[in-house]
Coordinates of C-alpha atoms and ligand atoms in Angstrom, one line a residue:
M563 CA -57.9 -43.9 -33.1
R564 CA -55.3 -40.9 -32.5
K565 CA -51.8 -41.4 -31.4
V566 CA -49.9 -39.3 -29.0
Y567 CA -46.2 -38.9 -28.3
I568 CA -44.8 -37.2 -25.2
H569 CA -41.3 -35.8 -24.8
T570 CA -40.5 -35.2 -21.0
F571 CA -37.7 -32.8 -19.8
G572 CA -37.0 -31.6 -16.3
C573 CA -37.7 -33.0 -12.8
Q574 CA -39.6 -36.0 -11.4
M575 CA -42.9 -34.0 -11.2
N576 CA -42.7 -33.7 -14.9
K577 CA -42.2 -37.5 -15.3
L578 CA -45.3 -38.1 -13.0
D579 CA -47.2 -35.4 -15.0
S580 CA -46.5 -36.9 -18.3
E581 CA -47.8 -40.2 -16.9
L582 CA -51.0 -38.7 -15.7
I583 CA -51.4 -36.8 -18.9
L584 CA -51.1 -39.9 -20.8
G585 CA -53.6 -41.7 -18.6
E586 CA -56.1 -39.0 -19.2
L587 CA -55.5 -39.3 -23.0
L588 CA -55.6 -43.0 -23.0
E589 CA -59.1 -42.6 -21.3
N590 CA -60.2 -40.4 -24.1
G591 CA -59.5 -42.8 -26.7
Y592 CA -55.9 -41.9 -27.6
E593 CA -53.3 -44.6 -28.4
L594 CA -49.5 -44.4 -27.5
A595 CA -47.1 -43.5 -30.6
D596 CA -43.7 -45.2 -30.6
E597 CA -42.1 -42.2 -32.2
E598 CA -42.9 -38.6 -33.4
S599 CA -43.3 -39.6 -37.1
T600 CA -46.3 -41.9 -36.4
A601 CA -48.0 -39.4 -33.7
D602 CA -51.0 -37.2 -34.3
V603 CA -50.3 -35.3 -31.3
I604 CA -46.8 -34.5 -30.2
L605 CA -46.3 -33.0 -26.7
F606 CA -43.3 -31.4 -24.9
N607 CA -43.5 -31.4 -21.2
T608 CA -40.9 -28.9 -20.3
C609 CA -38.6 -27.3 -17.6
S610 CA -37.7 -23.7 -17.1
V611 CA -35.4 -24.0 -14.2
R612 CA -32.1 -22.9 -16.3
E613 CA -32.2 -21.1 -19.7
H614 CA -30.1 -23.9 -21.4
A615 CA -33.1 -26.2 -20.7
E616 CA -35.5 -23.8 -22.5
E617 CA -33.3 -23.4 -25.5
R618 CA -33.0 -27.1 -26.1
V619 CA -36.7 -27.4 -26.2
Y620 CA -37.1 -24.3 -28.6
S621 CA -34.5 -26.0 -30.9
R622 CA -36.4 -29.4 -30.8
L623 CA -39.7 -27.5 -31.5
S624 CA -38.1 -25.7 -34.4
S625 CA -37.0 -28.9 -36.0
L626 CA -40.6 -30.0 -36.2
K627 CA -41.2 -27.4 -38.8
K628 CA -40.8 -29.7 -41.7
L629 CA -42.9 -32.4 -40.1
K630 CA -45.8 -30.0 -39.8
E631 CA -45.4 -28.9 -43.3
E632 CA -46.0 -32.4 -44.4
R633 CA -48.7 -33.4 -42.0
P634 CA -50.4 -30.1 -41.1
N635 CA -53.1 -32.0 -39.1
V636 CA -50.5 -33.1 -36.5
I637 CA -51.1 -31.0 -33.2
I638 CA -47.9 -29.9 -31.5
G639 CA -48.3 -28.8 -27.9
L640 CA -46.0 -27.2 -25.3
L641 CA -46.8 -28.3 -21.8
G642 CA -45.1 -27.9 -18.3
C643 CA -43.1 -25.1 -16.7
M644 CA -42.0 -23.4 -20.0
A645 CA -45.6 -23.4 -21.2
Q646 CA -46.5 -21.6 -17.9
K647 CA -43.8 -19.1 -18.4
E648 CA -43.6 -18.4 -22.0
K649 CA -47.4 -18.3 -22.7
K650 CA -47.9 -16.4 -26.0
N651 CA -44.2 -16.0 -26.6
A652 CA -43.9 -19.6 -27.4
L653 CA -46.5 -19.2 -30.2
N654 CA -44.7 -16.1 -31.5
R655 CA -41.3 -17.9 -31.6
I656 CA -42.7 -21.1 -33.0
A657 CA -45.2 -20.6 -35.8
H658 CA -46.0 -24.3 -36.2
L659 CA -46.9 -24.6 -32.5
D660 CA -50.6 -25.2 -31.9
L661 CA -51.2 -25.4 -28.0
V662 CA -49.8 -23.9 -24.9
C663 CA -51.0 -25.6 -21.6
G664 CA -49.6 -25.0 -18.1
P665 CA -49.3 -27.5 -15.3
H666 CA -52.4 -26.5 -13.6
R667 CA -54.5 -27.4 -16.6
Y668 CA -53.8 -30.9 -17.6
K669 CA -57.3 -32.1 -16.6
I670 CA -58.7 -30.3 -19.5
L671 CA -56.0 -31.1 -22.0
P672 CA -58.0 -33.5 -24.1
V673 CA -60.6 -30.9 -24.6
L674 CA -57.9 -28.3 -25.6
I675 CA -56.3 -30.7 -28.0
Q676 CA -59.7 -31.3 -29.6
A677 CA -60.2 -27.4 -29.8
A678 CA -56.9 -26.9 -31.5
A679 CA -57.7 -29.6 -33.9
D680 CA -61.2 -28.7 -34.8
Q681 CA -60.9 -24.9 -34.8
R682 CA -57.5 -24.9 -36.5
Q683 CA -56.9 -22.2 -33.9
K684 CA -54.0 -21.6 -31.5
V685 CA -54.9 -22.5 -27.8
I686 CA -53.4 -21.0 -24.7
E687 CA -54.4 -22.1 -21.3
T688 CA -52.1 -21.1 -18.5
S689 CA -54.5 -19.6 -15.7
L690 CA -53.7 -20.7 -12.1
K691 CA -57.3 -20.0 -11.0
G692 CA -60.5 -21.9 -10.9
L693 CA -59.7 -25.4 -12.6
T694 CA -56.5 -25.6 -10.6
D695 CA -56.0 -29.4 -10.4
N696 CA -55.3 -30.9 -7.0
G697 CA -53.7 -34.0 -8.3
N698 CA -56.7 -36.2 -8.3
Y699 CA -56.2 -38.2 -11.5
T700 CA -57.2 -41.7 -12.1
R701 CA -53.8 -43.8 -12.3
N702 CA -54.0 -45.8 -15.4
P703 CA -51.6 -48.8 -15.4
Q704 CA -51.2 -48.6 -19.3
A705 CA -49.6 -45.2 -18.7
Q706 CA -47.0 -46.4 -16.3
T707 CA -43.5 -46.9 -17.3
N708 CA -43.3 -49.8 -14.7
T709 CA -45.7 -51.2 -12.2
F710 CA -43.5 -51.8 -9.2
Q711 CA -42.1 -48.3 -8.7
N712 CA -44.4 -45.2 -8.8
Y713 CA -44.5 -41.6 -8.0
V714 CA -47.3 -40.0 -6.0
R715 CA -47.7 -36.3 -5.7
V716 CA -48.4 -35.0 -2.3
M717 CA -48.2 -31.4 -2.7
R718 CA -47.5 -29.0 -5.6
G719 CA -46.0 -25.5 -5.8
C720 CA -43.4 -23.8 -3.4
N721 CA -43.8 -20.8 -1.2
N722 CA -40.0 -20.5 -0.5
G723 CA -39.0 -17.8 -3.2
C724 CA -35.1 -18.6 -3.2
S725 CA -33.8 -15.7 -5.0
Y726 CA -32.5 -17.7 -8.1
C727 CA -35.5 -20.0 -8.5
I728 CA -38.3 -19.9 -11.1
V729 CA -40.1 -22.8 -9.8
P730 CA -42.7 -20.8 -7.3
S731 CA -43.7 -18.6 -10.3
V732 CA -44.4 -21.4 -12.7
R733 CA -45.8 -24.0 -10.3
G734 CA -47.7 -21.7 -8.0
P735 CA -48.1 -21.5 -4.3
V736 CA -48.2 -24.8 -2.1
T737 CA -51.2 -26.8 -2.2
S738 CA -51.1 -30.1 -0.2
R739 CA -53.3 -32.9 -0.7
P740 CA -55.2 -34.6 2.1
V741 CA -53.6 -37.5 3.7
A742 CA -56.5 -39.8 3.0
E743 CA -56.4 -39.1 -0.8
I744 CA -52.7 -39.7 -0.9
V745 CA -53.2 -43.1 0.9
D746 CA -55.9 -44.2 -1.4
E747 CA -53.8 -43.6 -4.4
V748 CA -51.0 -45.6 -2.7
K749 CA -53.3 -48.4 -1.9
L750 CA -54.6 -48.6 -5.5
L751 CA -51.0 -48.7 -6.8
A752 CA -49.9 -51.3 -4.2
D753 CA -53.0 -53.4 -5.1
N754 CA -51.7 -53.4 -8.8
G755 CA -48.3 -54.5 -7.8
C756 CA -46.4 -51.5 -6.7
R757 CA -43.6 -52.0 -4.2
E758 CA -41.8 -48.7 -4.0
I759 CA -43.5 -45.3 -3.8
T760 CA -41.6 -42.0 -4.2
L761 CA -43.7 -39.1 -2.8
L762 CA -43.1 -36.0 -4.6
G763 CA -43.3 -32.3 -3.7
Q764 CA -41.2 -29.2 -5.0
N765 CA -40.5 -28.6 -1.3
I766 CA -42.0 -31.8 0.4
T767 CA -40.7 -30.8 3.8
T768 CA -43.4 -27.9 3.7
Y769 CA -46.2 -30.4 3.3
K770 CA -49.2 -29.3 5.6
S771 CA -52.7 -30.6 5.5
G772 CA -54.8 -29.6 8.5
K773 CA -52.6 -30.8 11.3
N774 CA -50.7 -33.4 9.2
T775 CA -47.1 -32.9 8.3
L776 CA -44.8 -35.0 6.2
T777 CA -44.3 -37.2 9.0
N778 CA -47.9 -38.2 9.2
V779 CA -48.0 -39.0 5.4
L780 CA -45.1 -41.2 5.6
K781 CA -46.0 -43.1 8.5
K782 CA -49.5 -43.7 7.0
V783 CA -48.3 -44.5 3.5
S784 CA -45.5 -47.1 5.0
R785 CA -48.4 -49.0 6.6
V786 CA -50.0 -49.7 3.3
S787 CA -49.8 -53.5 2.8
G788 CA -47.9 -54.9 -0.2
L789 CA -45.6 -52.0 -0.2
D790 CA -41.9 -52.4 0.6
R791 CA -40.3 -48.9 0.3
V792 CA -41.5 -45.3 0.6
R793 CA -39.1 -42.5 -0.6
F794 CA -39.7 -38.7 -0.9
I795 CA -38.0 -35.8 -2.6
T796 CA -37.1 -33.0 -2.2
S797 CA -36.2 -31.9 1.2
H798 CA -35.3 -28.2 2.1
P799 CA -32.8 -28.2 5.1
A800 CA -34.5 -25.4 6.9
Y801 CA -37.5 -27.6 7.3
V802 CA -36.0 -31.1 8.0
T803 CA -37.0 -31.6 11.6
Q804 CA -36.0 -34.1 14.5
E805 CA -39.4 -35.5 14.1
L806 CA -39.0 -36.3 10.5
L807 CA -35.5 -37.8 11.0
E808 CA -36.8 -39.9 14.0
T809 CA -39.8 -41.2 11.7
M810 CA -37.3 -42.2 9.0
G811 CA -35.2 -44.0 11.7
G812 CA -38.2 -45.7 13.4
H813 CA -39.8 -47.2 10.2
D814 CA -38.0 -49.7 8.3
K815 CA -40.1 -49.1 5.2
I816 CA -39.2 -45.3 5.0
C817 CA -36.1 -45.2 2.9
S818 CA -33.1 -44.0 4.6
Y819 CA -32.3 -41.3 2.0
L820 CA -32.5 -37.6 1.9
H821 CA -32.1 -35.4 -1.2
M822 CA -31.4 -32.3 0.6
P823 CA -29.9 -29.3 -1.5
A824 CA -27.3 -27.1 0.1
Q825 CA -26.8 -25.0 -3.0
S826 CA -23.7 -23.3 -1.5
G827 CA -21.2 -23.5 1.4
S828 CA -20.6 -19.8 1.7
D829 CA -22.9 -18.1 4.4
R830 CA -22.9 -14.8 2.3
I831 CA -24.2 -16.5 -0.8
L832 CA -26.7 -18.7 1.2
K833 CA -28.1 -15.4 2.6
E834 CA -28.3 -13.8 -1.0
M835 CA -30.0 -17.0 -2.1
G836 CA -32.6 -16.6 0.8
R837 CA -32.0 -20.3 1.9
G838 CA -32.4 -19.6 5.7
Y839 CA -29.4 -21.5 7.1
T840 CA -25.6 -21.3 7.3
A841 CA -23.1 -23.9 6.2
K842 CA -22.5 -24.8 9.9
K843 CA -26.2 -25.4 10.5
Y844 CA -26.4 -27.5 7.4
L845 CA -23.5 -29.7 8.3
G846 CA -25.0 -30.0 11.8
L847 CA -28.1 -31.3 10.3
V848 CA -26.2 -33.9 8.3
N849 CA -24.6 -35.1 11.5
Q850 CA -27.8 -35.1 13.3
A851 CA -29.5 -37.1 10.5
R852 CA -26.6 -39.7 10.5
K853 CA -26.9 -40.0 14.3
I854 CA -30.7 -40.7 14.2
V855 CA -30.8 -42.7 10.8
P856 CA -27.5 -44.7 10.9
E857 CA -27.8 -45.9 7.4
I858 CA -28.9 -42.7 5.9
E859 CA -27.4 -41.4 2.5
I860 CA -27.7 -37.7 1.6
A861 CA -27.6 -36.2 -1.7
S862 CA -27.3 -32.4 -2.5
D863 CA -27.6 -29.9 -5.3
F864 CA -25.2 -26.9 -5.6
I865 CA -25.2 -23.8 -7.8
V866 CA -21.8 -22.5 -9.0
G867 CA -21.5 -18.9 -10.1
F868 CA -24.3 -17.2 -8.3
P869 CA -23.9 -13.3 -8.8
G870 CA -21.0 -12.1 -6.9
E871 CA -19.6 -15.6 -6.1
T872 CA -15.8 -15.0 -5.2
A873 CA -13.1 -17.7 -5.2
K874 CA -13.4 -17.6 -1.4
D875 CA -17.2 -18.3 -1.6
F876 CA -16.5 -21.2 -4.0
E877 CA -13.8 -22.6 -1.7
A878 CA -16.4 -22.7 1.0
T879 CA -18.6 -24.7 -1.0
A880 CA -15.8 -27.1 -1.9
E881 CA -15.0 -27.4 1.8
L882 CA -18.7 -28.2 2.5
I883 CA -18.8 -30.9 0.1
K884 CA -15.5 -32.5 1.6
K885 CA -16.9 -32.3 4.9
A886 CA -20.4 -33.6 4.2
R887 CA -19.3 -36.6 2.4
F888 CA -22.5 -36.9 0.3
Q889 CA -23.5 -39.9 -1.7
N890 CA -23.9 -37.7 -4.7
C891 CA -24.1 -34.3 -5.8
F892 CA -25.8 -32.5 -8.6
V893 CA -24.0 -29.2 -9.8
F894 CA -25.6 -26.7 -11.8
Q895 CA -24.3 -23.4 -13.3
Y896 CA -26.2 -20.3 -12.2
S897 CA -28.8 -19.2 -14.9
P898 CA -30.5 -15.8 -14.3
R899 CA -34.3 -16.4 -14.5
P900 CA -36.8 -13.7 -15.4
G901 CA -39.0 -12.5 -12.7
T902 CA -36.7 -13.9 -9.8
K903 CA -35.0 -11.7 -7.2
A904 CA -31.6 -12.6 -8.3
M905 CA -32.3 -11.3 -11.8
S906 CA -31.5 -7.7 -10.6
L907 CA -28.0 -8.9 -9.5
D908 CA -25.2 -8.7 -12.1
D909 CA -24.5 -12.2 -13.4
N910 CA -20.9 -11.5 -13.1
V911 CA -19.1 -14.8 -12.8
T912 CA -17.8 -15.7 -16.4
T913 CA -19.1 -18.6 -18.1
E914 CA -15.6 -20.2 -18.1
S915 CA -15.3 -19.7 -14.2
K916 CA -18.7 -21.3 -13.9
K917 CA -17.7 -24.3 -15.9
E918 CA -14.3 -24.7 -14.1
R919 CA -16.1 -24.5 -10.6
N920 CA -18.6 -27.0 -11.8
N921 CA -16.0 -29.5 -12.8
L922 CA -14.0 -29.0 -9.8
L923 CA -16.9 -29.7 -7.5
L924 CA -17.8 -32.8 -9.7
K925 CA -14.3 -34.0 -9.5
I926 CA -14.1 -33.6 -5.6
Q927 CA -17.5 -35.4 -5.2
S928 CA -16.5 -38.2 -7.5
E929 CA -13.5 -39.1 -5.3
I930 CA -15.7 -39.1 -2.3
S931 CA -18.4 -41.2 -4.1
A932 CA -15.8 -43.7 -5.1
A933 CA -14.3 -43.8 -1.5
R934 CA -17.8 -44.3 0.1
K935 CA -18.6 -47.1 -2.3
Q936 CA -15.4 -48.9 -1.6
E937 CA -16.4 -49.0 2.3
L938 CA -19.4 -51.2 1.2
I939 CA -17.2 -53.9 -0.3
G940 CA -18.0 -57.2 1.4
Q941 CA -21.3 -56.1 2.7
T942 CA -24.7 -58.0 1.6
L943 CA -27.3 -55.3 0.6
E944 CA -31.0 -55.6 -0.1
V945 CA -31.7 -54.4 -3.6
L946 CA -35.0 -53.6 -5.4
V947 CA -34.4 -54.9 -8.9
E948 CA -35.3 -52.5 -11.6
G949 CA -34.6 -54.7 -14.6
P950 CA -31.8 -55.3 -17.1
S951 CA -28.9 -52.8 -17.6
K952 CA -29.5 -50.9 -20.9
K953 CA -25.9 -51.3 -22.1
K954 CA -25.4 -55.0 -20.8
P955 CA -28.7 -56.9 -20.6
E956 CA -27.1 -59.9 -19.1
R957 CA -26.8 -57.5 -15.9
Q958 CA -29.5 -56.5 -13.6
T959 CA -29.6 -53.1 -11.8
G960 CA -31.4 -52.0 -8.8
R961 CA -31.2 -49.8 -5.7
T962 CA -30.8 -50.2 -2.1
K963 CA -33.0 -48.4 0.4
N964 CA -30.4 -45.7 0.8
N965 CA -30.3 -45.3 -2.9
F966 CA -27.0 -46.9 -4.0
I967 CA -27.2 -48.2 -7.5
V968 CA -26.3 -52.0 -7.6
V969 CA -25.5 -54.0 -10.6
F970 CA -25.3 -57.9 -10.7
E971 CA -25.3 -60.7 -13.3
S972 CA -28.4 -62.8 -13.7
D973 CA -30.0 -65.2 -16.4
E974 CA -33.4 -64.1 -15.3
D975 CA -35.0 -60.7 -15.4
L976 CA -35.7 -60.1 -11.8
A977 CA -37.5 -56.7 -12.2
G978 CA -39.6 -55.7 -9.3
Q979 CA -38.0 -58.2 -6.7
L980 CA -36.2 -57.7 -3.6
V981 CA -32.9 -59.6 -3.6
Q982 CA -29.7 -59.9 -1.6
V983 CA -26.6 -58.9 -3.3
K984 CA -22.9 -59.3 -1.8
I985 CA -20.9 -56.4 -3.0
D986 CA -17.4 -57.2 -4.3
A987 CA -16.4 -54.1 -6.5
A988 CA -17.3 -50.5 -6.8
T989 CA -16.9 -47.4 -9.2
A990 CA -17.8 -43.9 -8.7
L991 CA -21.4 -44.4 -9.9
T992 CA -22.2 -48.0 -9.1
L993 CA -21.7 -51.1 -6.8
R994 CA -21.1 -54.5 -8.3
G995 CA -22.0 -57.9 -6.7
K996 CA -23.3 -61.3 -6.6
I997 CA -26.8 -62.2 -6.0
Q998 CA -27.3 -64.4 -2.8
K999 CA -29.8 -67.2 -3.2
Ligands
SAH1384 N1 -37.5 -28.1 -5.4 C1 -36.0 -28.3 -5.3 C2 -35.3 -27.8 -6.5 C3 -35.8 -27.7 -7.8 S1 -34.9 -27.0 -8.9 C4 -35.6 -27.8 -4.2 O1 -36.0 -26.8 -3.5 O2 -34.7 -28.5 -3.4 C5 -33.6 -28.2 -8.9 C6 -32.3 -27.6 -8.8 O3 -31.9 -26.8 -9.7 C7 -32.0 -26.7 -7.4 O4 -31.9 -27.4 -6.3 C8 -31.0 -25.8 -7.8 O5 -29.6 -26.4 -7.5 C9 -31.0 -25.8 -9.3 N2 -31.5 -24.3 -9.7 C10 -32.6 -23.8 -9.4 N3 -32.6 -22.6 -10.1 C11 -31.4 -22.3 -10.8 C12 -30.8 -21.4 -11.4 N4 -31.6 -20.2 -11.7 N5 -29.6 -21.6 -12.1 C13 -29.0 -22.7 -11.8 N6 -29.5 -23.8 -11.1 C14 -30.6 -23.6 -10.6
SF4_1385 FE1 -37.0 -23.3 -5.8 FE2 -36.3 -22.8 -3.4 FE3 -38.7 -23.6 -3.7 FE4 -36.6 -25.3 -4.1 S1 -37.3 -24.3 -2.2 S2 -38.3 -25.0 -5.5 S3 -34.9 -24.0 -5.0 S4 -37.8 -21.7 -4.5
F3S1386 FE1 -38.2 -27.7 -14.0 FE2 -40.6 -27.1 -13.6 FE3 -39.5 -29.1 -12.5 S1 -39.1 -25.6 -13.8 S2 -37.5 -28.7 -12.3 S3 -39.9 -29.1 -14.5 S4 -40.9 -27.9 -11.4

């Protein structure tokens, strides 16, 4: 029996893909290896969203040279967005790489690995046509990292073409799965003990299958018995509708959480990015969401150092963060991506300024995060327990519906259970409390 090891980089879509890939491989007689050194097949499921992410993977791949010299039969494969983007370049750069397979071809991965092993030939498979997979994988419980929380893909790809973003070119145009297929998959997971589903799409707010939009999917999925919670990521502000917000507000099982990246607070930069909204419109949407879904928590992404971003543009972003009072923000330093529209613009903000702006935004947000959490002290919150904390196993961690992380002490492992926790302390990252029996 051959053993496989997968390294996963990038977003939740990649985490799900790795699970599905592993499922397919287990079905095909593979076993899971605990580490690289005991694996016969080593796979890297990768991300291209920033150059830094790619360089890290190349350096990890390079470091496998010795392993491949010692065990030439080991198959080393590159998967994910970098495979789709780099194609033959990856084989040119890493001589000991055997296989390059893009995200649309995972269904035939077992065959590709076999071909690389049997023929001792390099294999590249990155076509977007013909075999394009629509997400219909058999979910294999053995491949899951946990049974009570699972991801389900509702669509893949993105048609938006934000000027800085490589995702549309590596993940292709939008294809949405039929609602019935999504619901069947959720039912199967719920029957196996799943309590929380996170629906995934690169730009999930553009889901469309026949007459169905995301709101239809959410309503139907939230009715699946056994399920306590439904989440969805990632939302694009230009497509978040009143109907979606009302659906969130009207259904207890749909989690009151929106990951809705703003990217910038400067209207000029937003226009250059091709985002389709202004800072004012974005803030209006945040307020509207809070009115319709009182418990809602909103998280956002920002890019600092987009070409031509002046101190004034940056100031506008800092202002937006102060006004929006997000639960959390992810801040990224602009990285020019080949083939994108912004690639033709001069990447003229220095690395130093990017770093400085990055740190400033994080500092502003961290004060807001801490203050927002202080407001919750004294409240009793419902928490879905994820299990023991990595650093302190006597503590359990979990999340509220609106995505606050809660830590509490417990002698028992309560993973997968819904518990009530009374909050008595807070840091910028987590809430602490005591479990209520
Ligand atoms: N599908 C998601 C975003 C996927 S990429 C959405 O549309 O919301 C995740 C985040 O990476 C983006 O929100 C953006 O903030 C950041 N990002 C994308 N391209 C980037 C680039 N070229 N440089 C730096 N950050 C980038
Ligand atoms: Fe990229 Fe924009 Fe599509 Fe998000 S909406 S994946 S940022 S192109
Ligand atoms: Fe990265 Fe691809 Fe996800 S570029 S962010 S792994 S869709």
